[in-house]
Amino acid sequence: MRAEPASRLTKTPALDDLLRAWGLRRAPFASDDKTNELFASATHREALSLLDTTAALRGVMMLTGSPGAGKSTLLKTWLAGLEPKRFLPLLITQSSLSATGVLEVLLAKLGERARFKRSTNLLLLEKHLADLEPVTLVLVLDDAQNYPGPALEELRLLLGLSGRHRSAFALIMLGDDYLLGSLRLSVQRALFSRISAATTLAPLPREDIAPYLDWHVSRAGLDRDIFAPAAVDLLAEASEGNPRTLGLLAQAAWLAAARQNTFTIEADHIHSALRQVPAANVKIIPN
């Protein structure tokens, strides 16, 4: 069988062409959104309130949720809104750090050069925090469930630096649903006992799915409903309310519809997306 000449092959429309045809400024449901906007469900609003209180009181907070629940997005929005005259946020993402590494990274992020001796580094940190007053350092650990025990113990000890009546800084730990259980273990009980607030980001409830989708579409430049009701039902069931999975499915379905030169996303487009996105609820994926 002879291959078709390249000139006869149907060319897939470029993304820019699809966006132009739909009147969109950018691809909807994009994961690389640089803004600090947030679709705030009830569980998000509760978490934001607890974050505010934790920072103000220099407490220790644990924010958990399944992968894709929106922990990092929520935190990015919250950090962007902190008053620079009151708070200095620092984010540590290297979850493989040792106890020594935690102290050294913290000093580096504060602009200090770590020394060889731990005692010297502790004095450096204590002086820097004293110089920051009345600004509160807000230390955020991402993927906290992956931190080794000695690193978490070092952070607990640093909270009591200088022996003041309140913690030396506020500590926010982000992690998956297993974080709380791991901190309950005897080796971490001392840190566990200092947690002043803990909350879990729940999946989006069914009634928030359509508004969440419309919010994303509006931010991409289009103010109209683009999902058929049956498509929304399928998205809600397939994503199980997980924002990341919902976004991946919705974007794949939009691309399927746009490439067919249609301007409403139907159930068939969702079925196409289900075959493409592994995180979708496998129980409803068609054969």
Coordinates of C-alpha atoms in Angstrom, one line a residue:
M1 CA 0.0 0.0 0.0
R2 CA 1.5 3.3 -1.1
A3 CA 1.8 6.1 1.5
E4 CA -0.1 9.3 0.9
P5 CA 2.0 12.3 -0.1
A6 CA 2.5 14.7 2.8
S7 CA 0.6 17.4 0.9
R8 CA -2.6 15.2 0.9
L9 CA -2.5 14.5 4.7
T10 CA -5.1 16.3 6.7
K11 CA -3.2 18.9 8.8
T12 CA -4.3 19.3 12.4
P13 CA -5.2 22.9 13.1
A14 CA -2.7 24.8 15.2
L15 CA -3.6 25.8 18.7
D16 CA -3.6 29.5 17.7
D17 CA -6.1 28.8 14.9
L18 CA -8.4 27.0 17.3
L19 CA -8.2 29.8 19.9
R20 CA -8.9 32.4 17.2
A21 CA -11.9 30.4 15.9
W22 CA -13.4 30.2 19.4
G23 CA -12.6 33.8 20.3
L24 CA -10.3 32.8 23.2
R25 CA -7.3 34.8 24.4
R26 CA -5.5 31.6 25.6
A27 CA -6.2 27.9 26.1
P28 CA -8.8 27.3 28.8
F29 CA -8.0 25.1 31.8
A30 CA -4.2 25.7 31.2
S31 CA -2.1 24.4 34.0
D32 CA 0.6 27.1 33.6
D33 CA -1.6 29.9 34.7
K34 CA 0.7 32.7 36.0
T35 CA -2.1 34.7 37.8
N36 CA -3.0 34.4 41.5
E37 CA -6.7 34.1 41.0
L38 CA -8.6 31.3 42.8
F39 CA -11.9 29.7 42.4
A40 CA -12.8 29.6 46.1
S41 CA -15.1 26.8 47.2
A42 CA -16.3 26.5 50.8
T43 CA -13.3 24.3 51.7
H44 CA -10.9 26.8 50.1
R45 CA -12.4 29.7 52.1
E46 CA -12.0 27.8 55.3
A47 CA -8.4 27.0 54.5
L48 CA -7.6 30.7 53.7
S49 CA -9.1 31.8 57.0
L50 CA -7.0 29.3 58.9
L51 CA -3.9 30.4 57.0
D52 CA -4.5 34.0 58.0
T53 CA -4.9 33.1 61.6
T54 CA -1.8 30.8 61.6
A55 CA 0.4 33.5 60.2
A56 CA -0.9 36.2 62.6
L57 CA -0.4 33.9 65.6
R58 CA 2.8 32.3 64.4
G59 CA 1.2 28.9 64.7
V60 CA 1.8 25.6 62.9
M61 CA -0.7 24.5 60.3
M62 CA -1.2 21.4 58.2
L63 CA -2.9 21.7 54.8
T64 CA -3.6 18.3 53.2
G65 CA -5.4 17.0 50.2
S66 CA -5.1 14.4 47.4
P67 CA -2.8 15.2 44.5
G68 CA -4.5 17.8 42.3
A69 CA -6.8 19.1 45.0
G70 CA -5.4 22.6 44.6
K71 CA -3.1 23.0 47.7
S72 CA -0.3 24.7 45.8
T73 CA -2.7 26.9 43.8
L74 CA -4.4 28.0 47.0
L75 CA -1.2 28.7 48.8
K76 CA 0.2 30.7 45.9
T77 CA -2.9 32.9 46.0
W78 CA -2.6 33.3 49.7
L79 CA 1.1 34.1 49.7
A80 CA 0.6 36.8 47.0
G81 CA -1.9 38.5 49.3
L82 CA 0.3 38.7 52.4
E83 CA 1.3 42.2 53.5
P84 CA 5.0 42.7 53.0
K85 CA 5.2 45.0 56.0
R86 CA 3.9 42.2 58.2
F87 CA 5.0 38.9 56.7
L88 CA 8.0 37.4 54.9
P89 CA 7.0 34.2 53.2
L90 CA 9.6 31.5 52.3
L91 CA 8.8 28.3 50.4
I92 CA 11.0 25.2 50.7
T93 CA 10.4 22.5 48.1
Q94 CA 13.4 20.3 48.6
S95 CA 11.8 17.5 50.6
S96 CA 14.9 15.3 50.7
L97 CA 16.8 17.7 53.0
S98 CA 18.6 16.5 56.1
A99 CA 18.3 18.3 59.4
T100 CA 21.5 20.2 58.6
G101 CA 20.2 21.0 55.1
V102 CA 17.0 22.5 56.4
L103 CA 18.9 25.0 58.5
E104 CA 21.3 25.8 55.7
V105 CA 18.5 26.3 53.1
L106 CA 16.6 28.5 55.5
L107 CA 19.6 30.7 56.0
A108 CA 20.3 30.9 52.3
K109 CA 16.8 32.0 51.5
L110 CA 17.2 34.7 54.2
G111 CA 20.3 35.9 52.4
E112 CA 22.8 34.5 55.0
R113 CA 25.8 32.3 54.2
A114 CA 25.7 29.1 56.3
R115 CA 28.7 28.3 58.4
F116 CA 30.3 25.0 59.3
K117 CA 29.1 24.8 62.9
R118 CA 25.4 24.3 63.7
S119 CA 25.8 26.5 66.8
T120 CA 27.0 29.4 64.6
N121 CA 24.2 28.9 62.1
L122 CA 21.6 28.9 64.9
L123 CA 23.0 32.3 66.2
L124 CA 22.9 33.6 62.6
L125 CA 19.2 32.6 62.3
E126 CA 18.3 33.9 65.7
K127 CA 19.9 37.3 64.9
H128 CA 18.2 37.5 61.5
L129 CA 14.8 36.8 62.9
A130 CA 15.3 39.4 65.6
D131 CA 16.3 41.9 63.0
L132 CA 13.1 41.1 61.1
E133 CA 10.8 42.0 64.0
P134 CA 8.0 42.9 63.9
V135 CA 7.8 41.1 60.5
T136 CA 6.8 37.5 60.8
L137 CA 8.6 34.8 58.9
V138 CA 6.1 32.4 57.3
L139 CA 7.9 29.2 56.4
V140 CA 6.1 26.8 54.0
L141 CA 7.0 23.2 53.4
D142 CA 5.7 21.6 50.2
D143 CA 5.3 17.9 50.0
A144 CA 5.8 17.7 53.8
Q145 CA 5.0 14.0 53.9
N146 CA 8.3 13.3 52.1
Y147 CA 10.5 15.1 54.7
P148 CA 12.7 12.8 56.8
G149 CA 12.0 12.7 60.5
P150 CA 15.3 14.5 61.5
A151 CA 14.4 17.4 59.2
L152 CA 11.0 17.8 60.7
E153 CA 12.5 17.6 64.2
E154 CA 15.0 20.3 63.4
L155 CA 12.1 22.6 62.3
R156 CA 10.3 21.9 65.5
L157 CA 13.4 22.9 67.5
L158 CA 13.8 26.0 65.4
L159 CA 10.3 27.1 66.3
G160 CA 11.5 27.6 69.8
L161 CA 14.6 29.5 68.9
S162 CA 15.5 32.2 71.4
G163 CA 13.1 30.8 73.9
R164 CA 10.5 33.6 73.4
H165 CA 6.9 33.2 74.5
R166 CA 5.8 32.7 71.0
S167 CA 7.2 30.7 68.0
A168 CA 10.1 32.2 66.1
F169 CA 8.1 31.9 62.9
A170 CA 4.8 30.5 61.4
L171 CA 5.1 27.1 59.9
I172 CA 2.7 25.8 57.1
M173 CA 3.0 22.2 56.0
L174 CA 1.5 21.1 52.7
G175 CA 1.1 17.4 52.2
D176 CA -1.0 14.5 50.9
D177 CA -3.7 12.7 52.9
Y178 CA -1.1 10.6 54.7
L179 CA 0.7 13.5 56.4
L180 CA -1.5 13.7 59.5
G181 CA -1.1 10.0 60.1
S182 CA 2.7 10.1 59.8
L183 CA 3.0 13.0 62.2
R184 CA 0.9 11.0 64.8
L185 CA 3.8 8.5 65.0
S186 CA 5.7 8.6 68.3
V187 CA 8.8 9.9 66.6
Q188 CA 7.0 13.1 65.5
R189 CA 4.6 13.5 68.4
A190 CA 6.4 16.6 69.6
L191 CA 5.7 18.4 66.3
F192 CA 2.2 17.0 66.0
S193 CA 1.4 18.4 69.4
R194 CA 2.3 21.9 68.2
I195 CA -0.2 21.9 65.2
S196 CA -2.7 24.7 65.9
A197 CA -4.8 24.1 62.8
A198 CA -5.3 21.3 60.3
T199 CA -7.6 21.2 57.3
T200 CA -8.1 19.1 54.2
L201 CA -9.0 20.4 50.8
A202 CA -12.1 18.4 49.8
P203 CA -13.0 17.7 46.2
L204 CA -15.2 20.2 44.5
P205 CA -18.9 19.4 45.3
R206 CA -21.2 18.6 42.3
E207 CA -22.9 22.0 42.4
D208 CA -19.5 23.7 42.0
I209 CA -18.5 21.8 38.8
A210 CA -20.4 23.9 36.3
P211 CA -19.4 27.3 37.9
Y212 CA -15.8 26.1 38.1
L213 CA -15.8 25.3 34.4
D214 CA -17.5 28.6 33.4
W215 CA -15.0 30.5 35.6
H216 CA -12.1 29.0 33.7
V217 CA -13.7 29.7 30.3
S218 CA -14.4 33.3 31.3
R219 CA -10.8 33.9 32.3
A220 CA -9.7 32.6 28.9
G221 CA -11.8 35.2 27.2
L222 CA -15.2 33.7 26.5
D223 CA -18.4 34.5 28.4
R224 CA -20.9 31.8 27.4
D225 CA -21.7 28.2 28.3
I226 CA -19.7 25.8 26.2
F227 CA -20.5 22.5 27.9
A228 CA -23.7 20.6 27.3
P229 CA -25.4 19.4 30.5
A230 CA -24.6 15.8 29.8
A231 CA -20.9 16.7 29.3
V232 CA -20.8 18.5 32.7
D233 CA -22.4 15.4 34.3
L234 CA -19.7 13.2 32.8
L235 CA -16.9 15.5 33.8
A236 CA -18.2 15.6 37.4
E237 CA -18.3 11.8 37.6
A238 CA -15.0 11.2 35.8
S239 CA -13.0 13.8 37.8
E240 CA -14.6 13.0 41.1
G241 CA -14.3 16.7 41.9
N242 CA -10.5 16.8 41.6
P243 CA -9.7 20.2 40.1
R244 CA -6.5 18.9 38.3
T245 CA -8.3 15.9 36.7
L246 CA -11.3 18.1 35.9
G247 CA -9.1 20.6 34.1
L248 CA -7.2 18.0 32.1
L249 CA -10.4 16.4 31.0
A250 CA -12.1 19.7 30.1
Q251 CA -9.1 20.8 28.1
A252 CA -8.8 17.6 26.2
A253 CA -12.6 17.7 25.5
W254 CA -12.3 21.3 24.3
L255 CA -9.5 20.4 21.9
A256 CA -11.6 17.5 20.6
A257 CA -14.5 19.8 20.0
A258 CA -12.5 22.6 18.5
R259 CA -10.7 20.3 16.0
Q260 CA -14.2 19.2 14.8
N261 CA -15.0 22.8 14.2
T262 CA -17.9 22.7 16.7
F263 CA -18.5 25.2 19.4
T264 CA -20.3 23.2 22.1
I265 CA -18.6 20.4 24.1
E266 CA -20.8 17.4 24.1
A267 CA -20.7 14.0 25.9
D268 CA -18.9 12.4 22.9
H269 CA -16.0 14.9 23.4
I270 CA -15.8 13.9 27.1
H271 CA -15.6 10.3 26.1
S272 CA -12.7 11.1 23.8
A273 CA -11.0 12.9 26.7
L274 CA -11.5 10.0 29.0
R275 CA -9.4 7.8 26.8
Q276 CA -6.6 10.4 26.9
V277 CA -6.4 11.3 30.6
P278 CA -5.2 8.4 32.8
A279 CA -6.3 10.0 36.1
A280 CA -10.0 9.9 35.1
N281 CA -12.3 7.6 37.0
V282 CA -11.7 4.3 35.2
K283 CA -15.1 3.0 36.1
I284 CA -16.8 5.1 33.5
I285 CA -14.3 5.0 30.7
P286 CA -15.9 3.5 27.6
N287 CA -14.5 0.4 26.0

